mmCIF file of C-alpha atoms in Angstrom:
data_model
loop_
_atom_site.group_PDB
_atom_site.id
_atom_site.type_symbol
_atom_site.label_atom_id
_atom_site.label_comp_id
_atom_site.label_asym_id
_atom_site.label_seq_id
_atom_site.Cartn_x
_atom_site.Cartn_y
_atom_site.Cartn_z
ATOM 1 C CA ASP A 231 -31.304 -103.883 -48.843
ATOM 2 C CA ALA A 232 -34.787 -105.105 -47.865
ATOM 3 C CA PRO A 233 -33.669 -108.611 -46.743
ATOM 4 C CA LYS A 234 -37.115 -109.654 -45.457
ATOM 5 C CA LEU A 235 -38.785 -108.622 -48.701
ATOM 6 C CA ILE A 236 -36.100 -110.360 -50.772
ATOM 7 C CA ASP A 237 -36.512 -113.519 -48.689
ATOM 8 C CA SER A 238 -40.294 -113.493 -49.249
ATOM 9 C CA ILE A 239 -39.899 -112.950 -52.999
ATOM 10 C CA ALA A 240 -37.322 -115.763 -53.200
ATOM 11 C CA LYS A 241 -39.699 -118.155 -51.460
ATOM 12 C CA LYS A 242 -42.641 -117.143 -53.649
ATOM 13 C CA TYR A 243 -40.758 -117.707 -56.922
ATOM 14 C CA GLY A 244 -38.447 -120.525 -55.845
ATOM 15 C CA VAL A 245 -35.222 -118.627 -56.515
ATOM 16 C CA ASN A 246 -32.163 -117.858 -54.422
ATOM 17 C CA THR A 247 -32.025 -114.537 -52.581
ATOM 18 C CA SER A 248 -28.826 -113.749 -54.540
ATOM 19 C CA GLN A 249 -30.972 -113.722 -57.702
ATOM 20 C CA ILE A 250 -33.099 -110.742 -56.601
ATOM 21 C CA VAL A 251 -32.609 -106.989 -56.638
ATOM 22 C CA ILE A 252 -34.983 -104.381 -55.212
ATOM 23 C CA GLY A 253 -35.460 -100.953 -56.755
ATOM 24 C CA ASN A 254 -37.273 -97.689 -56.281
ATOM 25 C CA GLY A 255 -39.904 -98.917 -58.718
ATOM 26 C CA SER A 256 -39.177 -100.507 -62.085
ATOM 27 C CA ASP A 257 -37.726 -97.242 -63.357
ATOM 28 C CA GLU A 258 -34.724 -97.550 -61.044
ATOM 29 C CA ILE A 259 -34.180 -101.174 -62.060
ATOM 30 C CA ILE A 260 -34.274 -100.224 -65.749
ATOM 31 C CA ASP A 261 -31.813 -97.408 -65.002
ATOM 32 C CA MET A 262 -29.493 -99.816 -63.154
ATOM 33 C CA VAL A 263 -29.557 -102.202 -66.124
ATOM 34 C CA GLY A 264 -28.631 -99.298 -68.380
ATOM 35 C CA LYS A 265 -25.738 -98.227 -66.183
ATOM 36 C CA ALA A 266 -24.457 -101.777 -65.729
ATOM 37 C CA PHE A 267 -24.769 -103.124 -69.261
ATOM 38 C CA ILE A 268 -25.358 -100.448 -71.924
ATOM 39 C CA ARG A 269 -22.397 -98.526 -73.345
ATOM 40 C CA GLN A 270 -21.772 -95.846 -75.963
ATOM 41 C CA GLY A 271 -22.097 -97.418 -79.425
ATOM 42 C CA ASP A 272 -24.232 -100.372 -78.273
ATOM 43 C CA ASN A 273 -27.884 -100.829 -79.157
ATOM 44 C CA CYS A 274 -30.990 -102.171 -77.492
ATOM 45 C CA VAL A 275 -33.966 -103.742 -79.252
ATOM 46 C CA CYS A 276 -37.539 -103.434 -78.148
ATOM 47 C CA ILE A 277 -41.129 -104.084 -79.151
ATOM 48 C CA THR A 278 -42.833 -100.744 -79.875
ATOM 49 C CA PRO A 279 -44.941 -99.011 -78.818
ATOM 50 C CA THR A 280 -44.132 -99.725 -75.199
ATOM 51 C CA PHE A 281 -43.006 -98.215 -71.906
ATOM 52 C CA SER A 282 -40.935 -95.129 -72.762
ATOM 53 C CA VAL A 283 -38.270 -95.630 -70.076
ATOM 54 C CA TYR A 284 -36.606 -98.407 -72.128
ATOM 55 C CA LYS A 285 -35.847 -95.945 -74.916
ATOM 56 C CA PHE A 286 -34.866 -93.184 -72.501
ATOM 57 C CA THR A 287 -32.417 -95.473 -70.670
ATOM 58 C CA THR A 288 -30.935 -96.744 -73.930
ATOM 59 C CA LEU A 289 -30.372 -93.262 -75.344
ATOM 60 C CA SER A 290 -29.134 -91.772 -72.051
ATOM 61 C CA ASN A 291 -26.387 -94.412 -71.971
ATOM 62 C CA GLY A 292 -25.220 -93.503 -75.480
ATOM 63 C CA ALA A 293 -26.712 -96.487 -77.293
ATOM 64 C CA ASP A 294 -29.065 -96.719 -80.259
ATOM 65 C CA PHE A 295 -32.673 -97.773 -79.746
ATOM 66 C CA ILE A 296 -34.134 -100.168 -82.322
ATOM 67 C CA GLY A 297 -37.916 -100.448 -82.175
ATOM 68 C CA VAL A 298 -39.744 -103.337 -83.819
ATOM 69 C CA GLY A 299 -43.418 -103.663 -84.671
ATOM 70 C CA GLU A 300 -44.525 -100.039 -84.508
ATOM 71 C CA GLY A 301 -48.267 -99.845 -85.091
ATOM 72 C CA GLU A 302 -48.905 -103.569 -84.595
ATOM 73 C CA MET A 303 -51.164 -104.767 -81.814
ATOM 74 C CA LYS A 304 -48.793 -107.669 -81.095
ATOM 75 C CA ALA A 305 -45.356 -107.361 -82.646
ATOM 76 C CA SER A 306 -43.457 -110.459 -83.710
ATOM 77 C CA LEU A 307 -40.782 -111.802 -81.374
ATOM 78 C CA ASP A 308 -39.203 -113.337 -84.491
ATOM 79 C CA ASP A 309 -38.786 -109.816 -85.872
ATOM 80 C CA LEU A 310 -37.320 -108.718 -82.546
ATOM 81 C CA ALA A 311 -34.811 -111.589 -82.674
ATOM 82 C CA LYS A 312 -33.860 -110.624 -86.249
ATOM 83 C CA ALA A 313 -33.147 -107.044 -85.095
ATOM 84 C CA ILE A 314 -30.444 -108.280 -82.706
ATOM 85 C CA ASN A 315 -26.909 -107.776 -83.965
ATOM 86 C CA ALA A 316 -23.333 -107.821 -82.624
ATOM 87 C CA LYS A 317 -23.863 -104.466 -80.856
ATOM 88 C CA THR A 318 -27.077 -105.442 -79.066
ATOM 89 C CA ARG A 319 -26.834 -105.476 -75.269
ATOM 90 C CA VAL A 320 -30.468 -105.662 -74.112
ATOM 91 C CA ALA A 321 -33.763 -106.855 -75.613
ATOM 92 C CA PHE A 322 -36.694 -105.240 -73.797
ATOM 93 C CA ILE A 323 -40.076 -107.011 -73.776
ATOM 94 C CA CYS A 324 -43.013 -105.738 -71.747
ATOM 95 C CA ASN A 325 -45.361 -108.669 -71.071
ATOM 96 C CA PRO A 326 -48.229 -107.853 -71.064
ATOM 97 C CA ASN A 327 -47.293 -104.825 -73.088
ATOM 98 C CA ASN A 328 -47.978 -101.297 -71.964
ATOM 99 C CA PRO A 329 -49.926 -99.709 -73.718
ATOM 100 C CA THR A 330 -51.367 -102.366 -76.066
ATOM 101 C CA GLY A 331 -52.158 -105.079 -73.514
ATOM 102 C CA ALA A 332 -50.897 -107.769 -75.906
ATOM 103 C CA TYR A 333 -48.974 -110.605 -74.280
ATOM 104 C CA TYR A 334 -46.668 -113.446 -75.245
ATOM 105 C CA THR A 335 -47.129 -117.047 -74.167
ATOM 106 C CA GLU A 336 -44.437 -119.165 -72.550
ATOM 107 C CA ALA A 337 -43.873 -121.015 -75.829
ATOM 108 C CA GLU A 338 -43.384 -117.715 -77.700
ATOM 109 C CA ILE A 339 -40.937 -116.385 -75.123
ATOM 110 C CA ARG A 340 -38.982 -119.648 -74.939
ATOM 111 C CA ASP A 341 -38.739 -119.735 -78.736
ATOM 112 C CA PHE A 342 -37.395 -116.163 -78.643
ATOM 113 C CA LEU A 343 -34.885 -116.985 -75.887
ATOM 114 C CA LYS A 344 -33.479 -119.837 -77.990
ATOM 115 C CA LYS A 345 -32.712 -117.353 -80.782
ATOM 116 C CA VAL A 346 -31.023 -114.725 -78.590
ATOM 117 C CA PRO A 347 -27.245 -114.841 -78.079
ATOM 118 C CA GLU A 348 -26.308 -115.460 -74.444
ATOM 119 C CA ASN A 349 -24.497 -112.107 -74.213
ATOM 120 C CA VAL A 350 -27.778 -110.215 -74.817
ATOM 121 C CA LEU A 351 -29.804 -109.585 -71.667
ATOM 122 C CA VAL A 352 -33.511 -110.303 -72.194
ATOM 123 C CA PHE A 353 -35.329 -107.806 -69.979
ATOM 124 C CA LEU A 354 -38.806 -109.282 -69.539
ATOM 125 C CA ASP A 355 -40.912 -106.648 -67.817
ATOM 126 C CA GLU A 356 -43.902 -108.199 -66.086
ATOM 127 C CA ALA A 357 -45.088 -105.030 -64.322
ATOM 128 C CA TYR A 358 -48.679 -105.766 -65.308
ATOM 129 C CA SER A 359 -48.590 -109.553 -64.880
ATOM 130 C CA GLU A 360 -51.089 -109.574 -62.023
ATOM 131 C CA PHE A 361 -53.660 -108.096 -64.397
ATOM 132 C CA ALA A 362 -53.187 -110.846 -67.002
ATOM 133 C CA THR A 363 -56.162 -113.193 -66.908
ATOM 134 C CA ALA A 364 -55.421 -115.393 -69.928
ATOM 135 C CA SER A 365 -54.974 -119.057 -69.040
ATOM 136 C CA ASP A 366 -51.791 -119.225 -71.143
ATOM 137 C CA TYR A 367 -50.090 -116.174 -69.600
ATOM 138 C CA PRO A 368 -46.663 -117.465 -68.490
ATOM 139 C CA ASN A 369 -44.726 -117.502 -65.235
ATOM 140 C CA MET A 370 -41.244 -116.958 -66.653
ATOM 141 C CA ALA A 371 -39.528 -116.727 -63.256
ATOM 142 C CA ALA A 372 -39.639 -120.532 -63.346
ATOM 143 C CA ALA A 373 -37.343 -120.459 -66.425
ATOM 144 C CA LEU A 374 -34.554 -118.374 -64.867
ATOM 145 C CA GLY A 375 -32.372 -121.440 -64.244
ATOM 146 C CA GLU A 376 -32.572 -122.427 -67.912
ATOM 147 C CA TYR A 377 -31.674 -119.050 -69.420
ATOM 148 C CA PRO A 378 -28.804 -117.147 -67.735
ATOM 149 C CA ASN A 379 -29.583 -114.073 -69.855
ATOM 150 C CA LEU A 380 -33.251 -113.925 -68.802
ATOM 151 C CA PHE A 381 -34.090 -111.075 -66.435
ATOM 152 C CA VAL A 382 -37.641 -110.840 -65.045
ATOM 153 C CA ASN A 383 -38.784 -107.459 -63.741
ATOM 154 C CA ARG A 384 -41.863 -106.919 -61.570
ATOM 155 C CA THR A 385 -43.345 -104.252 -59.335
ATOM 156 C CA PHE A 386 -45.723 -103.897 -56.429
ATOM 157 C CA SER A 387 -46.638 -100.388 -57.579
ATOM 158 C CA LYS A 388 -49.265 -101.395 -60.153
ATOM 159 C CA ILE A 389 -51.229 -104.181 -58.513
ATOM 160 C CA TYR A 390 -51.257 -102.594 -55.048
ATOM 161 C CA GLY A 391 -51.715 -98.992 -56.206
ATOM 162 C CA LEU A 392 -48.377 -97.973 -54.705
ATOM 163 C CA ALA A 393 -47.331 -95.483 -57.369
ATOM 164 C CA GLY A 394 -46.091 -93.069 -54.678
ATOM 165 C CA LEU A 395 -44.232 -95.783 -52.757
ATOM 166 C CA ARG A 396 -42.335 -97.213 -55.761
ATOM 167 C CA VAL A 397 -41.245 -100.762 -54.961
ATOM 168 C CA GLY A 398 -39.903 -102.815 -57.855
ATOM 169 C CA TYR A 399 -37.982 -106.062 -57.915
ATOM 170 C CA ALA A 400 -36.251 -108.186 -60.483
ATOM 171 C CA MET A 401 -34.893 -111.698 -60.738
ATOM 172 C CA GLY A 402 -32.030 -112.963 -62.824
ATOM 173 C CA SER A 403 -28.746 -114.821 -62.739
ATOM 174 C CA VAL A 404 -26.455 -114.267 -59.764
ATOM 175 C CA GLU A 405 -23.943 -112.512 -62.057
ATOM 176 C CA VAL A 406 -26.478 -110.051 -63.448
ATOM 177 C CA ILE A 407 -27.935 -109.299 -60.013
ATOM 178 C CA ARG A 408 -24.436 -108.810 -58.555
ATOM 179 C CA ALA A 409 -23.709 -106.202 -61.257
ATOM 180 C CA LEU A 410 -26.934 -104.352 -60.415
ATOM 181 C CA TRP A 411 -26.234 -104.278 -56.670
ATOM 182 C CA LYS A 412 -22.864 -102.660 -57.473
ATOM 183 C CA ILE A 413 -24.722 -99.903 -59.340
ATOM 184 C CA LYS A 414 -27.313 -99.505 -56.583
#
């Protein structure tokens, strides 16, 4: 359960320990989200190209994957919001994006969050956030209290070169985190 690590993360980001889940890298956290929230006949929307595990998790849980912005350096979050429909369960955003390196500002993400229905989980993957050097790169963990459907995913594996160790963590509402601990 990694209580000491969870306590340190909670202090760093100013969230409650009940808002954090630890995973065997981000892949396990993405898998847990799939198992907890994605069902046969649902769909998930995502900026493309991006990290392939989002699509794999969506399809392996029997849902349709809807990619937006293929071939664009920085796809439109407005287009991503327009792709959401009654069957959408998760909107995946990698920020900064892997492989393009494009990123979204806090204003862009907040504008997107205002357009997303509350029953759609916004999976904001910040696996490469420590490499972002732009002055307007956001800290969206600070917005968790404002958006109950916001889910911020991070990892130690990239910045600390721990690919073999695989330590990921995510922050979200108590309800979302509780559902993920049940899966874990």
